[in-house]
mmCIF file of C-alpha atoms in Angstrom:
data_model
loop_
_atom_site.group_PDB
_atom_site.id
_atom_site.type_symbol
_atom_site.label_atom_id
_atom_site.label_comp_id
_atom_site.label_asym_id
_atom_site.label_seq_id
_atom_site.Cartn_x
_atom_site.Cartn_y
_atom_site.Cartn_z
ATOM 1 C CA UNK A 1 87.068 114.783 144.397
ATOM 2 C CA UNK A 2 86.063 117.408 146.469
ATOM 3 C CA UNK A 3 87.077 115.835 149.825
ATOM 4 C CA UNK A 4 90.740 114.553 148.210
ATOM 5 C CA UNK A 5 92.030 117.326 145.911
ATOM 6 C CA UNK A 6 92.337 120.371 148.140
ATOM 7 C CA UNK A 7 93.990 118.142 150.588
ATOM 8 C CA UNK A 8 96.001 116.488 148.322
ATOM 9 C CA UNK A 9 97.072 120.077 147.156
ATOM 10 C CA UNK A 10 97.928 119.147 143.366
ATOM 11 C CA UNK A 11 100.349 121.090 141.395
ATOM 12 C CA UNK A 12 98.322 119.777 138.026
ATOM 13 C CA UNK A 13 95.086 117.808 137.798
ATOM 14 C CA UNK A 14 94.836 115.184 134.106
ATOM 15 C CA UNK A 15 91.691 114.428 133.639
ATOM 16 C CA UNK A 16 91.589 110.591 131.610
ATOM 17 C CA UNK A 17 89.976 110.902 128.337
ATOM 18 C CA UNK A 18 86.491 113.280 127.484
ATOM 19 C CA UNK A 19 84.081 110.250 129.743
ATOM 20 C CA UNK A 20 85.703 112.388 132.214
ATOM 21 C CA UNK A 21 85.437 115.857 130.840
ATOM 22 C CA UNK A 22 82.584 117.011 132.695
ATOM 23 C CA UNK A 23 84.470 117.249 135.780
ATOM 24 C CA UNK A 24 86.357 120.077 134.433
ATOM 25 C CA UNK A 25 84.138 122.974 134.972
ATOM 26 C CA UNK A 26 83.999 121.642 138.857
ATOM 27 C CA UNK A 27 87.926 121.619 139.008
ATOM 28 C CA UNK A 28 88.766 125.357 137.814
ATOM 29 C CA UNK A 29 86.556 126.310 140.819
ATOM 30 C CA UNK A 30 87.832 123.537 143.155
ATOM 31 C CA UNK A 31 91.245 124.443 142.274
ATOM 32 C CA UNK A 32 91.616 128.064 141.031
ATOM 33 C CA UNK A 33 95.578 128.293 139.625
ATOM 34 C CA UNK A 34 95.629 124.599 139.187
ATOM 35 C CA UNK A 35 96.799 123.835 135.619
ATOM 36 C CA UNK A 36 94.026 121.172 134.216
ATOM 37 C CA UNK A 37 95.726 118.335 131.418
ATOM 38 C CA UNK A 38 92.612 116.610 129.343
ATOM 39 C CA UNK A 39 94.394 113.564 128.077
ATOM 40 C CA UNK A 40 92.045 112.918 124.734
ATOM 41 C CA UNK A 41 92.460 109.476 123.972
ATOM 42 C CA UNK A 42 90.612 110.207 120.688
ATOM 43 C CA UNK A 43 89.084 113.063 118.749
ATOM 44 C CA UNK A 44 85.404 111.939 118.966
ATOM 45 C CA UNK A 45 83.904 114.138 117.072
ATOM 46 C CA UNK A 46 86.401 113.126 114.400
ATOM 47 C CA UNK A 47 85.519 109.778 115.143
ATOM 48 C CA UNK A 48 81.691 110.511 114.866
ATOM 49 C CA UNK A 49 82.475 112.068 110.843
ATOM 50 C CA UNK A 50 83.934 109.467 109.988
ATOM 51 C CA UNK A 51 81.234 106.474 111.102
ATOM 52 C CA UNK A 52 78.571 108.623 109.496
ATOM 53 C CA UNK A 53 80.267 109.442 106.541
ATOM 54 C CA UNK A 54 80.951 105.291 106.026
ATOM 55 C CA UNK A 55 77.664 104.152 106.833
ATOM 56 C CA UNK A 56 76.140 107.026 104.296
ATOM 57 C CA UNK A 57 76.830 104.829 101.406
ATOM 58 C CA UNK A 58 74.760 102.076 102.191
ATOM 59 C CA UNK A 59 71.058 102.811 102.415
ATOM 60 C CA UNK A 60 70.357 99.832 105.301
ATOM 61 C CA UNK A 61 73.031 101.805 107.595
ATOM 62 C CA UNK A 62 71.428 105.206 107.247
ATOM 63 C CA UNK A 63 69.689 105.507 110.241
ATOM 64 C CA UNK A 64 72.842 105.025 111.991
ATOM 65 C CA UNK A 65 74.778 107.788 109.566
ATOM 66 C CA UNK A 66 72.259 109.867 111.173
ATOM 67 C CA UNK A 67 72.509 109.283 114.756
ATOM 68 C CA UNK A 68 76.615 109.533 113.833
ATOM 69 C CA UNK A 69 75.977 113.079 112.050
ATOM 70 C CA UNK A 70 73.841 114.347 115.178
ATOM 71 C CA UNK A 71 76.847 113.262 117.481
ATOM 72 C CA UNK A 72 79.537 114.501 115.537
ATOM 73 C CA UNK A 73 78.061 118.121 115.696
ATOM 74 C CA UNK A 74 77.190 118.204 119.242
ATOM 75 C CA UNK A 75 80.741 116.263 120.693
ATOM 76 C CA UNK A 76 82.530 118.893 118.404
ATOM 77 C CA UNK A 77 80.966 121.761 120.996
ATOM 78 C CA UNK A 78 81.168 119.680 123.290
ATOM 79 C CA UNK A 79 84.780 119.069 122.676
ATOM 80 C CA UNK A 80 85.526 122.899 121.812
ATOM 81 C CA UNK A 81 84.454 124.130 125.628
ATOM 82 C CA UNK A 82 86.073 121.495 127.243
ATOM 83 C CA UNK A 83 89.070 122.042 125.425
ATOM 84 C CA UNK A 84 89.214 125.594 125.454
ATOM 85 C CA UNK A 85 88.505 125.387 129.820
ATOM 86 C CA UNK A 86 92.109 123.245 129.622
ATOM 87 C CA UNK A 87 95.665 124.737 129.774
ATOM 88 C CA UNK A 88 96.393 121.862 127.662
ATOM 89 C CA UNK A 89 95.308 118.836 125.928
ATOM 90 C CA UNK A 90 97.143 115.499 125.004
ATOM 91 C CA UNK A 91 96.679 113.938 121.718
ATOM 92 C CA UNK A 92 97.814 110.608 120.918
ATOM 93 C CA UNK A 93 98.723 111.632 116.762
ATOM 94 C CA UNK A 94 99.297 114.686 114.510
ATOM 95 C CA UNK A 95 95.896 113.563 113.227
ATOM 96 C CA UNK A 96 94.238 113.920 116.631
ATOM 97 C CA UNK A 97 96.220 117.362 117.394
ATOM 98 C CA UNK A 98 95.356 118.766 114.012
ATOM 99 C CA UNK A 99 90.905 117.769 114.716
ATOM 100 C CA UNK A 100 91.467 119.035 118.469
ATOM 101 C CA UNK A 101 93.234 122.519 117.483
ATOM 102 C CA UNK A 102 90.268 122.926 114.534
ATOM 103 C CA UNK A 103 87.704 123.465 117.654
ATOM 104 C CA UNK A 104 89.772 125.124 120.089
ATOM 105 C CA UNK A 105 92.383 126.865 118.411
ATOM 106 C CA UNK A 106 93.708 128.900 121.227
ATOM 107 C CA UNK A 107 94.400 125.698 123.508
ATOM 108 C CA UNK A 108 97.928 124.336 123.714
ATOM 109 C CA UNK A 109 98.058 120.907 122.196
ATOM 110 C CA UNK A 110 100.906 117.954 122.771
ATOM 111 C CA UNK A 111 100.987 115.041 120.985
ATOM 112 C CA UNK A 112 102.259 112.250 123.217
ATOM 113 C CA UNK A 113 101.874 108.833 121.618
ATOM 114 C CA UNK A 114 100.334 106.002 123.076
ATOM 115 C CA UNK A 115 103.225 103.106 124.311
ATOM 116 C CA UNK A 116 103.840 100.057 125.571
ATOM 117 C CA UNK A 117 105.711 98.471 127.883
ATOM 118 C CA UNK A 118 107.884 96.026 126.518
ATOM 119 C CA UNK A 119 108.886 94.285 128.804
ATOM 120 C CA UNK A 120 105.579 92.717 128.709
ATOM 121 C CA UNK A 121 105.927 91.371 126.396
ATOM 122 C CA UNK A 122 108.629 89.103 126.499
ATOM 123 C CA UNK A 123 108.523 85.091 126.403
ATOM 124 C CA UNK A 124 104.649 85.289 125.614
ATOM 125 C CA UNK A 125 103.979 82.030 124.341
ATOM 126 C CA UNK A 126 100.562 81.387 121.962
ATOM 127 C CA UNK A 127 97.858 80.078 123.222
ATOM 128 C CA UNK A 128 98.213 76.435 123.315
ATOM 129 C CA UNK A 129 95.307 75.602 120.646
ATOM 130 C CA UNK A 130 97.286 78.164 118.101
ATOM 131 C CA UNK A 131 100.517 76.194 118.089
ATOM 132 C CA UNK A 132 99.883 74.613 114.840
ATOM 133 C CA UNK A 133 98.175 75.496 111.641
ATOM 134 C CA UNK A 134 97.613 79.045 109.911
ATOM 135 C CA UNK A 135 95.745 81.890 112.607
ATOM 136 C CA UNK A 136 94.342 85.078 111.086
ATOM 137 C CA UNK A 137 93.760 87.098 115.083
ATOM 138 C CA UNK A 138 91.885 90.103 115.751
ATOM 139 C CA UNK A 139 91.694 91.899 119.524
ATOM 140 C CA UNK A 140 89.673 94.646 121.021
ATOM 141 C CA UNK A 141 86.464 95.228 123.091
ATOM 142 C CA UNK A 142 84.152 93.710 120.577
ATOM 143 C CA UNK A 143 80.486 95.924 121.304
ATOM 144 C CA UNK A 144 82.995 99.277 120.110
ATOM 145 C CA UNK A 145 81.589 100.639 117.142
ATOM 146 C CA UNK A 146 84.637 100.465 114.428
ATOM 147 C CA UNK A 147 85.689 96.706 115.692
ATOM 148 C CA UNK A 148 82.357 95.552 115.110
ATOM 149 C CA UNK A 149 82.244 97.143 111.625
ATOM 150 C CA UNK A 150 86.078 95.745 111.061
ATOM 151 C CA UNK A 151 85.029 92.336 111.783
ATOM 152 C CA UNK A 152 81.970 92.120 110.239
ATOM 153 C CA UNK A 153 83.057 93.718 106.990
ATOM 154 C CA UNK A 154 86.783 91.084 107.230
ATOM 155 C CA UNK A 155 83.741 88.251 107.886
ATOM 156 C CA UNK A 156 81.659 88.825 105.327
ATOM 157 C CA UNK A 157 84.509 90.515 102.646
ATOM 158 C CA UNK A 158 87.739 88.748 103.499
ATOM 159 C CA UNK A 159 86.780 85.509 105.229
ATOM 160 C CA UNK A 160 84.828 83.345 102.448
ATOM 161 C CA UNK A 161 87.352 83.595 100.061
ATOM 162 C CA UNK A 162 90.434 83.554 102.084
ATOM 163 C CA UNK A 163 89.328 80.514 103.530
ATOM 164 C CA UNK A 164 88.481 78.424 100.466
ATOM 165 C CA UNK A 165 92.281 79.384 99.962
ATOM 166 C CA UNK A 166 93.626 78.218 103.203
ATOM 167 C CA UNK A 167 90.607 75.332 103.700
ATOM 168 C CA UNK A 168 92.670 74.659 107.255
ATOM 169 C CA UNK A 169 93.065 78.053 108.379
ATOM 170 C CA UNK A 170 91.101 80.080 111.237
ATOM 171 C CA UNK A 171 89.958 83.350 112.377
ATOM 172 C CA UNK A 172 90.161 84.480 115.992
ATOM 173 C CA UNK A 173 87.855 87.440 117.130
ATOM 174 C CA UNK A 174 89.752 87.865 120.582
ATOM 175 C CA UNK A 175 88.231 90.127 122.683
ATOM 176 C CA UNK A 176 85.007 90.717 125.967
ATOM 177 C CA UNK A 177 81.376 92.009 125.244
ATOM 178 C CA UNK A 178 80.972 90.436 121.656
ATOM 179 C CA UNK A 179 77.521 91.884 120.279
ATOM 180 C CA UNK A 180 75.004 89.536 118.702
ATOM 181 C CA UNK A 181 76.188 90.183 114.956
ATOM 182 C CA UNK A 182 79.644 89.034 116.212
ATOM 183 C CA UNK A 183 78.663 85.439 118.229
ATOM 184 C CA UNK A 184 76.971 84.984 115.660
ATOM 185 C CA UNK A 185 79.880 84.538 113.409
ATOM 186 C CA UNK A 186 81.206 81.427 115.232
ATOM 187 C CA UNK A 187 78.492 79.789 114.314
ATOM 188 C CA UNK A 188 80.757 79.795 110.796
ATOM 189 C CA UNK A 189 83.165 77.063 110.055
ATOM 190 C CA UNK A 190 86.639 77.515 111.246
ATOM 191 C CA UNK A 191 85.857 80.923 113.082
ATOM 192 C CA UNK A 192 86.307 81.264 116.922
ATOM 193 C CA UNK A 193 84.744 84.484 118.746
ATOM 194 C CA UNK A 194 86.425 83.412 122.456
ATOM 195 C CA UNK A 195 84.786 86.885 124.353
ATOM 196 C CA UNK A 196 86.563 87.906 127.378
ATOM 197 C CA UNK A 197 89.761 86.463 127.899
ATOM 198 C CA UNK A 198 92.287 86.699 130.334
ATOM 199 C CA UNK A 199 95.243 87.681 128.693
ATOM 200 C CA UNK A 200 95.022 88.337 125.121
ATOM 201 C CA UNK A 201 98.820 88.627 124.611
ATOM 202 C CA UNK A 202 99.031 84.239 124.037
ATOM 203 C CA UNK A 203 96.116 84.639 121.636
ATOM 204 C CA UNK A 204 98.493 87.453 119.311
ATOM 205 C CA UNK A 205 101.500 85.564 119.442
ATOM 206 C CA UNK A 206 99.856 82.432 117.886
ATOM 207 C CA UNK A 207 98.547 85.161 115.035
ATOM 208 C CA UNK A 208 100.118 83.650 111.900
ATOM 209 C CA UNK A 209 98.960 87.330 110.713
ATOM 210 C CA UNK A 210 97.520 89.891 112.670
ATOM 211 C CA UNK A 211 94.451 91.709 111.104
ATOM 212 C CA UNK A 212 93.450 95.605 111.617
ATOM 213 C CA UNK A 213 90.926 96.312 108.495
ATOM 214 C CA UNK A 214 89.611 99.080 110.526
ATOM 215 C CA UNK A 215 87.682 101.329 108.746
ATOM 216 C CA UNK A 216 86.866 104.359 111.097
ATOM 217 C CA UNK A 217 87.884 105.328 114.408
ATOM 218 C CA UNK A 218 90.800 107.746 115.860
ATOM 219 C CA UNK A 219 93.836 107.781 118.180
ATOM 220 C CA UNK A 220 96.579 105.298 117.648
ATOM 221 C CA UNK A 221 95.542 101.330 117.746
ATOM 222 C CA UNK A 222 96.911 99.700 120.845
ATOM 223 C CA UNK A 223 96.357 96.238 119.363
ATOM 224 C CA UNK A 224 98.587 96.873 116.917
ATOM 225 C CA UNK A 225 101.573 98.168 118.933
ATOM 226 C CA UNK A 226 100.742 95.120 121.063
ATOM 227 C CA UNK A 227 101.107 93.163 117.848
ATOM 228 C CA UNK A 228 104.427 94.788 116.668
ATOM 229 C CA UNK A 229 106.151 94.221 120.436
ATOM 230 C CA UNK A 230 105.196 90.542 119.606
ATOM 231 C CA UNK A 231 106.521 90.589 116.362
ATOM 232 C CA UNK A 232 103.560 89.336 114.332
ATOM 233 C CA UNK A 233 103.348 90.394 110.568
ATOM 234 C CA UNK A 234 100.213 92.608 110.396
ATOM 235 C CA UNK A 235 97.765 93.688 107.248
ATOM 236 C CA UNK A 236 95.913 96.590 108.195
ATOM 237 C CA UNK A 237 93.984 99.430 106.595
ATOM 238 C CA UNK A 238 95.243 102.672 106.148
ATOM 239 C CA UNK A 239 92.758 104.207 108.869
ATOM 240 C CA UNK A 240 94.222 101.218 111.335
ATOM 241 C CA UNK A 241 97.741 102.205 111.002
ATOM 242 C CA UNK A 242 97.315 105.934 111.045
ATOM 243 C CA UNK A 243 99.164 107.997 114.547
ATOM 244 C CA UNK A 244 101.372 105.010 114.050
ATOM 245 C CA UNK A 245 105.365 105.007 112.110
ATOM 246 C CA UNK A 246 103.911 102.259 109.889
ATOM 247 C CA UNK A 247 105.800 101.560 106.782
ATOM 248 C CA UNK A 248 103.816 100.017 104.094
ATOM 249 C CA UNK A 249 105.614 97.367 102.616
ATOM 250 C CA UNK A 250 107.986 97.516 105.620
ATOM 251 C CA UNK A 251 106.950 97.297 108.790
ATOM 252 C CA UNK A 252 103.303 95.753 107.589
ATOM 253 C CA UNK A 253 101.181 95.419 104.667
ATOM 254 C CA UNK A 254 98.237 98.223 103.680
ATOM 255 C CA UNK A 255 95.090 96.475 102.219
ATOM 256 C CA UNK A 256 92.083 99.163 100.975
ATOM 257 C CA UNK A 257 90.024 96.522 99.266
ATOM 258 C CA UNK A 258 88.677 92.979 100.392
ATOM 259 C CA UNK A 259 90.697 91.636 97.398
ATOM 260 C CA UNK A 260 94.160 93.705 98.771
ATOM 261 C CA UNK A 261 93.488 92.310 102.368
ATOM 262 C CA UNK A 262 92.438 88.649 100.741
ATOM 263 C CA UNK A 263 96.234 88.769 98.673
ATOM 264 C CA UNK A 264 98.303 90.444 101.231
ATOM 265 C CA UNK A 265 96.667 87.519 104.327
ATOM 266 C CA UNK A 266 97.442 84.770 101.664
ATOM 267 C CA UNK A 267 101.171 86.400 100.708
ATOM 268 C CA UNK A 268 102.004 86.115 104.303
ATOM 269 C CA UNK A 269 101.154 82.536 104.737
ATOM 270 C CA UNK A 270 102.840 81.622 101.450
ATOM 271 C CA UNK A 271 105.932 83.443 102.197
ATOM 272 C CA UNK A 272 106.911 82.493 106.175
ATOM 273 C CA UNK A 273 109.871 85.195 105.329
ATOM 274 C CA UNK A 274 108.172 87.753 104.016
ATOM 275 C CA UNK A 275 106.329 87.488 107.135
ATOM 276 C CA UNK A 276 109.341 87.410 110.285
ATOM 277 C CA UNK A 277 111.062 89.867 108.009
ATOM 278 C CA UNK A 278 107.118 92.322 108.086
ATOM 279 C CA UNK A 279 107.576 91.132 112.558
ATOM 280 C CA UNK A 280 110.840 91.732 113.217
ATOM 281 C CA UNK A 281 110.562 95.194 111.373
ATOM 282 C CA UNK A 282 107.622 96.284 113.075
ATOM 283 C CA UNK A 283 108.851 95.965 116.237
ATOM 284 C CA UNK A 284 112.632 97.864 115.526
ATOM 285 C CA UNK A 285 110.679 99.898 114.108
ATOM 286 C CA UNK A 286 107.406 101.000 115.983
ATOM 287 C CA UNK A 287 107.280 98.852 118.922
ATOM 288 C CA UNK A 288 111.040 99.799 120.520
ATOM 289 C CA UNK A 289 110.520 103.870 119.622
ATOM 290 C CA UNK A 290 107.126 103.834 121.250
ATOM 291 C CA UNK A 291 108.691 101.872 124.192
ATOM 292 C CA UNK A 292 107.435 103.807 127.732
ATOM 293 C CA UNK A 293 110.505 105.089 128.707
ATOM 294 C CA UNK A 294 110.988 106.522 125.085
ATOM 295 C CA UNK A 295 108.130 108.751 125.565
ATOM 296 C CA UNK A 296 108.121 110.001 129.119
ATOM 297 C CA UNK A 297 110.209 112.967 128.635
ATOM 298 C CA UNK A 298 107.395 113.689 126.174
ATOM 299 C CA UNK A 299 105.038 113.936 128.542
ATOM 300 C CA UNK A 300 107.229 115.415 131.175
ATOM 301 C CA UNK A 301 107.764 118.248 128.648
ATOM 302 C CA UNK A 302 104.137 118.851 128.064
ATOM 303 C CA UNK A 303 103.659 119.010 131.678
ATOM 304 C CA UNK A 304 106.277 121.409 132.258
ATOM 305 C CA UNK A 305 104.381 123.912 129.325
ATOM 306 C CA UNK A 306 101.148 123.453 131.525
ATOM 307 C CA UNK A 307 103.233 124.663 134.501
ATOM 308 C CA UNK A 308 104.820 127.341 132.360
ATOM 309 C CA UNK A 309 108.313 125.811 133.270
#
């Protein structure tokens, strides 16, 4: 950094996500004048409340409530000086903006939503040993902390009585770096943990329904734009859909309970219209508005306040 930058001679340095943060201190000195973006994927502290605040209601997950409590209050200074050294900071929701402004009030905050390119997604055809029969399909990086909690609660909640009512259906846990707790779950009937995959885009569009029952976390989930642009009928928690325009009812269906999740998974495969009417919704809807080229003068515009334009 040191060798590029004053070379490079940047009109405005974005530094990807707080992993990153710690360079910032090092770039007002590098670059004195040089407008500095922190593009916060989450708010982690936010994200940190919210793990410790689930796991505090069950005594065996205590110990981690704890660790989640001590990380919550140090990433929330942590997240408050880097922050405040910015001249601006990107969130991906109103949620996020709102957590970020709480710790550094006095820092200029843009929300620029996460997107996808659609184009992408075109002519993805399922993976070939989804082509028949009734797929429930979740994706992500499977050692993160709230997809290992989603899939082990949707395992051990959802699963057992979901499949005695679809005795042919299977669940696909879609995604690299699976943790013990999760291969161990394929040693269940009728459940396939694949780990790292190529292309997980084949795996969604043979999803007879997409599943989010995310219970903690923050930022907007990718895997469910991807699943909108592929026009999959989703069931999702309300912390899954939230930084996204999801429509209960509309553009998915919002399960809270194991017993919501188990009747709005088993609605879905009853009702084949239901569902392409939940897909084709989702992605007028969310997908197309969140489309890259939708959003760019977005971030343009944020730039341009960082530049005082």
């Amino acid at each position: 950094i040191q060798r590029f930058l004053p070379a490079f001679a940047p009109h405005l340095v974005q530094v990807q996500s707080l992993d990153m943060a710690f360079v910032v201190p090092f770039l007002r000195q590098l670059l004195p004048g040089c407008p500095i973006v922190l593009d916060e994927h989450n708010a982690e502290y936010l994200l940190q409340w919210r793990a410790a605040r689930l796991d505090a209601y069950r005594p065996i997950a205590w110990h981690r409530a704890f660790y989640s409590l001590l990380q919550y209050r140090r990433l929330a200074r942590y997240e408050a000086v880097v922050c405040s050294a910015c001249q601006l900071v990107l969130a991906v929701s109103e949620e996020d903006r709102a957590a970020l402004q709480a710790v550094a009030p006095r820092t200029p905050i843009a929300v620029v939503p996460n997107g996808i390119a659609l184009q992408e997604y075109e002519d993805v055809r399922p993976y070939e040993a989804m082509t028949s029969g009734v797929n429930f399909v979740f994706t992500g990086k499977m050692d993160f902390r709230p997809n290992v909690d989603a899939v082990l609660w949707f395992a051990h909640k959802v699963w057992p009585s979901l499949s005695q009512l679809l005795p042919h259906a299977r669940f696909w846990i879609v995604g690299r770096d699976p943790v013990p707790a999760i291969r161990a779950l394929a040693r269940r009937p009728r459940v396939c943990v694949t780990g790292a995959v190529q292309d997980a885009r084949p795996y969604i569009a043979g999803a007879t329904v997409f599943v989010a029952p995310l219970r903690m976390g923050g930022g907007t989930r990718l895997k469910l734009l991807e699943a909108a642009a592929l026009r999959r009928p989703i069931v999702a928690t309300p912390a899954a859909c939230e930084g996204l325009p999801m429509r209960p009812g509309q553009d998915c269906l919002v399960a809270r309970t194991a017993d919501e999740f188990i009747r709005a998974c088993h609605a879905l495969v009853d009702d084949p219209g239901l569902a392409a009417q939940l897909g084709e919704s989702a992605y007028q809807h969310v997908a197309v508005p969140l489309e890259w080229s939708a959003l760019l003068p977005r971030l343009e515009a944020a730039y341009a306040q960082a530049l005082g334009r």
